[in-house]
């Protein structure tokens, strides 16, 4: 990003960075939508390679899109980074519980993978092989301060209940 911002400062390109956390929403791909949503809706156990009980920022894909549009539509949006407002900062376990409530599903059953299970799961797959490297993001509290995005750009996070309803109805 530093090189891109330097090119922006030099007037060679227009650059802005929009930072989001793990995605939620219909068609969104994240560990939660890939592993937890289908298991919760089916009433089966979800097996995850990450911590389940730390606060975690969640970005609704509609909010990401609205932030991108807001940044691109303003001269003062360029040349810096913006955080997408988080629709929730619930832990994986708490978010799964709220999804189950929204879907009328049984209480979720979640389990963290053992290191051996994780190694077996990611072996030979270039996409999932990146999971162990990024799992630390779930082992401590992860929050994004989007107060400037909210104040300057006027973008607010979608209500979690609406996002969960969308996930429950779409199954993804």
Coordinates of N, CA and C in Angstrom, one line a residue:
X1 N 0.8 -1.2 0.0 CA 0.0 0.0 0.0 C 0.9 1.3 0.0
X2 N 2.0 1.2 0.6 CA 2.9 2.4 0.7 C 3.3 2.8 -0.7
X3 N 3.7 1.9 -1.6 CA 4.1 2.2 -2.9 C 2.9 2.9 -3.7
X4 N 1.7 2.3 -3.5 CA 0.5 2.8 -4.2 C 0.2 4.2 -3.7
X5 N 0.3 4.4 -2.4 CA 0.1 5.8 -1.9 C 1.1 6.8 -2.4
X6 N 2.4 6.3 -2.5 CA 3.4 7.2 -3.0 C 3.1 7.6 -4.5
X7 N 2.6 6.6 -5.3 CA 2.2 6.9 -6.6 C 1.0 7.8 -6.7
X8 N 0.1 7.7 -5.7 CA -1.0 8.6 -5.6 C -0.5 10.0 -5.3
X9 N 0.4 10.1 -4.3 CA 1.0 11.4 -3.9 C 1.7 12.1 -5.1
X10 N 2.3 11.3 -6.0 CA 3.0 11.8 -7.1 C 2.1 12.1 -8.3
X11 N 0.8 11.8 -8.1 CA -0.2 12.2 -9.1 C -0.2 11.2 -10.3
X12 N 0.4 10.0 -10.1 CA 0.4 9.0 -11.2 C -0.8 8.2 -11.3
X13 N -1.4 7.9 -10.1 CA -2.7 7.2 -10.0 C -3.5 7.7 -8.9
X14 N -4.8 7.3 -8.9 CA -5.7 7.6 -7.8 C -5.8 6.3 -7.0
X15 N -5.5 6.4 -5.7 CA -5.5 5.2 -4.8 C -6.2 5.5 -3.5
X16 N -7.0 4.5 -3.1 CA -7.6 4.5 -1.8 C -7.6 3.0 -1.4
X17 N -7.6 2.7 -0.1 CA -7.7 1.4 0.4 C -8.9 1.3 1.3
X18 N -9.7 0.3 1.1 CA -10.9 0.0 1.9 C -10.6 -1.3 2.6
X19 N -10.6 -1.3 3.9 CA -10.2 -2.4 4.7 C -11.5 -3.0 5.4
X20 N -11.7 -4.3 5.2 CA -12.9 -5.0 5.8 C -12.3 -6.1 6.6
X21 N -13.2 -6.7 7.4 CA -12.8 -7.9 8.2 C -13.5 -9.1 7.5
X22 N -13.8 -10.1 8.2 CA -14.3 -11.3 7.6 C -15.7 -11.0 7.1
X23 N -16.0 -11.5 5.9 CA -17.3 -11.2 5.2 C -18.5 -12.0 5.7
X24 N -19.6 -11.3 5.8 CA -20.9 -12.0 6.0 C -21.8 -11.5 4.9
X25 N -22.8 -12.3 4.5 CA -23.8 -11.9 3.5 C -24.0 -13.0 2.5
X26 N -25.0 -12.9 1.7 CA -25.3 -13.9 0.7 C -24.2 -14.0 -0.3
X27 N -23.7 -15.2 -0.5 CA -22.6 -15.4 -1.5 C -21.2 -15.0 -1.0
X28 N -21.1 -14.4 0.2 CA -19.8 -14.0 0.8 C -19.0 -15.3 1.1
X29 N -17.7 -15.2 0.9 CA -16.8 -16.3 1.3 C -15.9 -15.9 2.5
X30 N -16.1 -16.6 3.6 CA -15.3 -16.4 4.7 C -15.3 -17.7 5.5
X31 N -14.4 -17.9 6.5 CA -14.5 -19.1 7.3 C -15.9 -19.3 7.9
X32 N -16.5 -18.3 8.3 CA -17.8 -18.4 8.9 C -18.9 -18.8 7.9
X33 N -18.9 -18.2 6.7 CA -19.9 -18.6 5.8 C -19.6 -20.0 5.1
X34 N -18.4 -20.3 5.1 CA -17.9 -21.6 4.5 C -18.1 -22.8 5.4
X35 N -17.9 -22.6 6.7 CA -18.0 -23.7 7.7 C -19.2 -23.6 8.6
X36 N -19.4 -22.5 9.2 CA -20.4 -22.4 10.3 C -21.8 -22.3 9.7
X37 N -22.1 -21.4 8.7 CA -23.4 -21.2 8.2 C -24.1 -22.6 7.8
X38 N -23.4 -23.3 6.9 CA -24.1 -24.6 6.5 C -24.3 -25.5 7.6
X39 N -23.4 -25.6 8.5 CA -23.5 -26.6 9.7 C -24.7 -26.1 10.6
X40 N -24.8 -24.8 10.9 CA -25.8 -24.4 11.8 C -27.2 -24.6 11.1
X41 N -27.3 -24.3 9.8 CA -28.6 -24.5 9.1 C -29.0 -25.9 9.0
X42 N -28.0 -26.8 9.0 CA -28.3 -28.3 8.8 C -28.4 -28.9 10.2
X43 N -28.0 -28.2 11.3 CA -28.1 -28.8 12.6 C -26.9 -29.7 12.9
X44 N -25.8 -29.6 12.2 CA -24.7 -30.4 12.4 C -23.5 -29.7 13.1
X45 N -22.5 -30.4 13.4 CA -21.3 -29.8 14.1 C -20.5 -29.0 13.0
X46 N -20.0 -27.8 13.4 CA -19.1 -27.0 12.6 C -17.7 -27.2 13.2
X47 N -16.8 -27.6 12.4 CA -15.4 -27.7 12.8 C -14.6 -26.6 12.2
X48 N -14.0 -25.8 13.1 CA -13.2 -24.6 12.6 C -11.8 -24.7 13.1
X49 N -10.9 -24.1 12.3 CA -9.5 -24.1 12.6 C -9.1 -22.9 13.4
X50 N -10.0 -22.1 14.0 CA -9.7 -20.9 14.7 C -10.4 -20.8 16.0
X51 N -10.0 -19.8 16.8 CA -10.6 -19.6 18.1 C -12.1 -19.2 18.0
X52 N -12.9 -19.6 19.0 CA -14.4 -19.5 18.9 C -14.9 -18.4 19.8
X53 N -14.2 -17.9 20.7 CA -14.8 -17.1 21.8 C -14.2 -15.7 21.9
X54 N -13.4 -15.2 21.0 CA -12.9 -13.8 21.1 C -13.8 -12.9 20.2
X55 N -13.9 -11.7 20.7 CA -14.6 -10.6 19.9 C -14.0 -10.5 18.5
X56 N -14.8 -10.4 17.5 CA -14.3 -10.4 16.1 C -15.1 -9.5 15.2
X57 N -14.5 -8.6 14.5 CA -15.2 -7.7 13.6 C -15.7 -8.5 12.4
X58 N -16.9 -8.2 12.0 CA -17.6 -8.9 10.8 C -18.1 -7.8 9.9
X59 N -17.7 -8.0 8.6 CA -18.1 -7.0 7.6 C -19.2 -7.6 6.6
X60 N -20.3 -6.9 6.6 CA -21.4 -7.3 5.7 C -21.0 -6.8 4.2
X61 N -21.1 -7.7 3.3 CA -20.7 -7.3 1.9 C -21.4 -6.1 1.3
X62 N -22.6 -5.9 1.7 CA -23.3 -4.7 1.3 C -22.7 -3.4 1.8
X63 N -22.2 -3.5 3.1 CA -21.5 -2.4 3.7 C -20.1 -2.1 3.0
X64 N -19.5 -3.2 2.6 CA -18.2 -3.1 1.9 C -18.5 -2.3 0.5
X65 N -19.5 -2.7 -0.2 CA -19.8 -2.1 -1.4 C -20.2 -0.6 -1.2
X66 N -21.0 -0.3 -0.2 CA -21.4 1.1 0.0 C -20.2 1.9 0.4
X67 N -19.2 1.3 1.1 CA -18.0 2.1 1.5 C -17.1 2.3 0.2
X68 N -17.0 1.3 -0.6 CA -16.2 1.5 -1.9 C -16.9 2.6 -2.7
X69 N -18.2 2.6 -2.9 CA -18.8 3.7 -3.6 C -18.6 5.0 -3.0
X70 N -18.8 5.1 -1.7 CA -18.6 6.4 -1.0 C -17.2 6.9 -1.2
X71 N -16.2 6.1 -1.0 CA -14.8 6.5 -1.2 C -14.5 7.0 -2.6
X72 N -15.0 6.2 -3.6 CA -14.7 6.6 -5.0 C -15.5 7.8 -5.5
X73 N -16.5 8.2 -4.7 CA -17.3 9.3 -5.2 C -17.0 10.6 -4.6
X74 N -15.9 10.7 -3.8 CA -15.5 11.9 -3.2 C -14.0 12.2 -3.4
X75 N -13.6 13.4 -3.6 CA -12.2 13.8 -3.8 C -11.4 13.5 -2.5
X76 N -12.1 13.7 -1.4 CA -11.3 13.5 -0.1 C -11.3 12.0 0.3
X77 N -11.9 11.1 -0.5 CA -11.8 9.7 -0.3 C -10.5 9.1 -0.7
X78 N -9.8 9.7 -1.6 CA -8.6 9.2 -2.2 C -7.4 9.5 -1.4
X79 N -6.4 8.6 -1.5 CA -5.1 8.8 -0.9 C -5.0 8.4 0.5
X80 N -5.8 7.5 1.0 CA -5.8 7.0 2.3 C -6.5 5.7 2.5
X81 N -6.5 5.1 3.7 CA -7.2 3.9 4.0 C -8.5 4.2 4.8
X82 N -9.5 3.4 4.5 CA -10.8 3.5 5.2 C -11.2 2.1 5.8
X83 N -11.8 2.1 6.9 CA -12.3 0.8 7.5 C -13.8 0.7 7.3
X84 N -14.3 -0.4 6.8 CA -15.7 -0.7 6.7 C -16.3 -0.8 8.1
X85 N -17.4 -0.1 8.3 CA -18.1 -0.3 9.6 C -18.5 -1.8 9.8
X86 N -18.3 -2.3 11.0 CA -18.6 -3.7 11.3 C -20.0 -3.8 11.7
X87 N -20.6 -4.9 11.1 CA -22.0 -5.2 11.4 C -22.1 -5.8 12.8
X88 N -21.0 -6.4 13.3 CA -21.0 -7.0 14.6 C -19.6 -7.2 15.0
X89 N -19.4 -7.4 16.3 CA -18.1 -7.7 16.9 C -18.3 -8.9 17.8
X90 N -19.3 -9.8 17.5 CA -19.5 -11.0 18.3 C -18.4 -12.0 18.0
X91 N -18.2 -12.9 18.9 CA -17.3 -14.0 18.7 C -18.0 -15.0 17.7
X92 N -17.2 -15.9 17.2 CA -17.7 -16.9 16.3 C -18.9 -17.7 17.0
X93 N -18.7 -18.1 18.2 CA -19.7 -18.9 18.9 C -21.0 -18.0 19.1
X94 N -20.8 -16.8 19.5 CA -22.0 -16.0 19.7 C -22.7 -15.7 18.4
X95 N -22.0 -15.4 17.4 CA -22.6 -15.1 16.1 C -23.3 -16.4 15.5
X96 N -22.7 -17.6 15.7 CA -23.4 -18.8 15.3 C -24.7 -19.0 16.1
X97 N -24.7 -18.6 17.4 CA -25.9 -18.7 18.2 C -27.0 -17.8 17.7
X98 N -26.6 -16.6 17.3 CA -27.6 -15.6 16.8 C -28.1 -16.1 15.4
X99 N -27.2 -16.7 14.6 CA -27.7 -17.2 13.3 C -28.7 -18.3 13.5
X100 N -28.4 -19.2 14.5 CA -29.3 -20.3 14.8 C -30.7 -19.8 15.2
X101 N -30.7 -18.8 16.0 CA -32.0 -18.1 16.4 C -32.7 -17.6 15.2
X102 N -32.0 -16.9 14.4 CA -32.6 -16.2 13.2 C -33.2 -17.3 12.2
X103 N -32.6 -18.4 12.2 CA -33.0 -19.5 11.2 C -33.9 -20.5 11.9
X104 N -34.2 -20.4 13.2 CA -35.0 -21.4 13.9 C -34.3 -22.7 13.9
X105 N -33.0 -22.7 13.9 CA -32.2 -23.9 14.0 C -31.9 -24.3 15.4
X106 N -31.5 -25.5 15.6 CA -31.0 -25.9 17.0 C -29.8 -25.2 17.4
X107 N -29.5 -25.2 18.7 CA -28.3 -24.5 19.2 C -27.1 -25.1 18.4
X108 N -26.2 -24.2 18.0 CA -25.0 -24.6 17.2 C -24.1 -25.5 18.0
X109 N -23.4 -26.4 17.3 CA -22.4 -27.2 17.9 C -21.1 -26.8 17.1
X110 N -20.2 -26.2 17.9 CA -18.9 -25.8 17.3 C -17.7 -26.5 18.0
X111 N -16.7 -26.8 17.2 CA -15.5 -27.4 17.8 C -14.3 -26.9 17.0
X112 N -13.3 -26.6 17.8 CA -12.0 -26.1 17.1 C -11.2 -27.4 16.7
X113 N -10.7 -27.3 15.5 CA -9.9 -28.4 15.0 C -8.6 -28.6 15.8
X114 N -8.1 -29.8 15.9 CA -6.8 -30.0 16.4 C -5.8 -29.6 15.4
X115 N -4.5 -29.4 15.8 CA -3.5 -29.1 14.8 C -3.4 -30.2 13.7
X116 N -3.6 -31.5 14.1 CA -3.5 -32.6 13.1 C -4.7 -32.5 12.1
X117 N -5.9 -32.2 12.6 CA -7.0 -32.1 11.7 C -6.8 -31.0 10.7
X118 N -6.3 -29.9 11.2 CA -6.1 -28.7 10.4 C -5.0 -29.0 9.3
X119 N -3.9 -29.7 9.7 CA -2.9 -30.0 8.7 C -3.5 -30.9 7.6
X120 N -4.3 -31.9 8.0 CA -4.9 -32.8 7.1 C -5.9 -32.1 6.1
X121 N -6.6 -31.1 6.7 CA -7.6 -30.4 5.9 C -7.0 -29.5 4.8
X122 N -5.9 -28.9 5.1 CA -5.3 -27.9 4.2 C -4.2 -28.6 3.3
X123 N -3.9 -29.8 3.5 CA -2.8 -30.4 2.7 C -3.2 -30.5 1.2
X124 N -2.4 -30.0 0.4 CA -2.6 -30.0 -1.1 C -3.6 -29.0 -1.6
X125 N -4.1 -28.1 -0.8 CA -5.0 -27.1 -1.3 C -4.4 -25.7 -1.1
X126 N -4.1 -25.1 -2.2 CA -3.4 -23.7 -2.1 C -4.3 -22.7 -1.4
X127 N -5.6 -22.8 -1.5 CA -6.4 -21.8 -0.9 C -6.5 -22.0 0.6
X128 N -6.9 -23.2 1.0 CA -7.0 -23.5 2.4 C -5.7 -23.5 3.1
X129 N -4.6 -23.7 2.4 CA -3.2 -23.8 3.0 C -2.9 -22.4 3.7
X130 N -3.6 -21.4 3.3 CA -3.3 -20.1 4.0 C -4.0 -19.9 5.3
X131 N -5.0 -20.8 5.7 CA -5.7 -20.7 6.9 C -4.8 -20.7 8.1
X132 N -3.9 -21.6 8.3 CA -3.1 -21.6 9.5 C -2.3 -20.3 9.7
X133 N -1.9 -19.7 8.6 CA -1.1 -18.5 8.7 C -2.0 -17.3 9.2
X134 N -3.3 -17.4 8.9 CA -4.2 -16.3 9.2 C -5.0 -16.6 10.5
X135 N -5.0 -17.8 11.1 CA -5.8 -18.1 12.2 C -5.6 -17.3 13.4
X136 N -4.4 -16.6 13.5 CA -4.2 -15.8 14.7 C -5.2 -14.7 14.8
X137 N -5.8 -14.3 13.7 CA -6.8 -13.2 13.7 C -8.0 -13.5 14.6
X138 N -8.2 -14.8 14.9 CA -9.3 -15.2 15.7 C -8.9 -15.5 17.2
X139 N -7.6 -15.5 17.5 CA -7.2 -15.9 18.8 C -7.1 -14.8 19.8
X140 N -7.4 -13.6 19.3 CA -7.5 -12.4 20.2 C -8.6 -11.5 19.7
X141 N -9.0 -10.6 20.4 CA -10.0 -9.6 20.0 C -9.6 -8.9 18.7
X142 N -10.5 -8.8 17.7 CA -10.2 -8.1 16.5 C -11.4 -7.1 16.3
X143 N -11.0 -5.9 16.4 CA -12.0 -4.8 16.2 C -11.4 -3.8 15.2
X144 N -12.3 -3.2 14.4 CA -11.9 -2.1 13.5 C -12.6 -0.8 13.9
X145 N -11.8 0.2 13.9 CA -12.4 1.6 14.2 C -12.8 2.2 12.9
X146 N -14.1 2.2 12.7 CA -14.6 2.8 11.4 C -15.3 4.2 11.7
X147 N -14.9 4.8 12.8 CA -15.6 6.1 13.1 C -15.4 7.2 12.0
X148 N -14.2 7.2 11.4 CA -14.0 8.2 10.3 C -14.9 7.9 9.1
X149 N -15.0 6.6 8.8 CA -15.8 6.2 7.7 C -17.3 6.6 7.9
X150 N -17.7 6.4 9.1 CA -19.1 6.8 9.5 C -19.3 8.3 9.5
X151 N -18.3 9.0 10.1 CA -18.4 10.5 10.2 C -18.2 11.2 8.8
X152 N -17.1 10.9 8.1 CA -16.8 11.6 6.9 C -17.6 11.1 5.7
X153 N -17.7 9.8 5.6 CA -18.4 9.2 4.4 C -19.9 8.9 4.6
X154 N -20.3 8.9 5.9 CA -21.7 8.7 6.2 C -22.2 7.2 6.0
X155 N -21.2 6.3 6.0 CA -21.6 4.9 5.8 C -21.7 4.3 7.2
X156 N -22.9 3.6 7.4 CA -23.2 2.9 8.7 C -23.3 1.5 8.4
X157 N -23.0 0.7 9.4 CA -23.2 -0.8 9.3 C -24.6 -1.2 9.2
X158 N -24.9 -2.2 8.4 CA -26.2 -2.8 8.3 C -26.5 -3.5 9.7
X159 N -27.8 -3.5 10.0 CA -28.2 -4.2 11.3 C -27.9 -5.7 11.2
X160 N -27.3 -6.2 12.3 CA -27.0 -7.6 12.3 C -28.2 -8.5 12.1
X161 N -29.3 -8.2 12.6 CA -30.5 -9.0 12.4 C -30.8 -9.1 10.9
X162 N -30.7 -8.1 10.2 CA -31.0 -8.2 8.7 C -29.9 -9.0 8.0
X163 N -28.7 -8.9 8.4 CA -27.6 -9.8 7.8 C -27.9 -11.2 8.1
X164 N -28.2 -11.5 9.4 CA -28.5 -12.9 9.8 C -29.7 -13.5 9.1
X165 N -30.7 -12.7 8.9 CA -31.9 -13.1 8.2 C -31.5 -13.5 6.7
X166 N -30.7 -12.6 6.1 CA -30.2 -12.9 4.7 C -29.4 -14.2 4.7
X167 N -28.5 -14.4 5.6 CA -27.8 -15.7 5.7 C -28.7 -16.9 5.9
X168 N -29.6 -16.8 6.8 CA -30.5 -17.9 7.0 C -31.4 -18.2 5.8
X169 N -31.8 -17.2 5.1 CA -32.7 -17.4 3.9 C -31.9 -17.9 2.7
X170 N -30.7 -17.5 2.6 CA -29.9 -17.8 1.4 C -29.1 -19.1 1.6
X171 N -28.8 -19.4 2.9 CA -28.0 -20.6 3.2 C -26.5 -20.4 2.9
X172 N -26.1 -19.2 2.7 CA -24.7 -18.9 2.4 C -24.2 -17.6 3.1

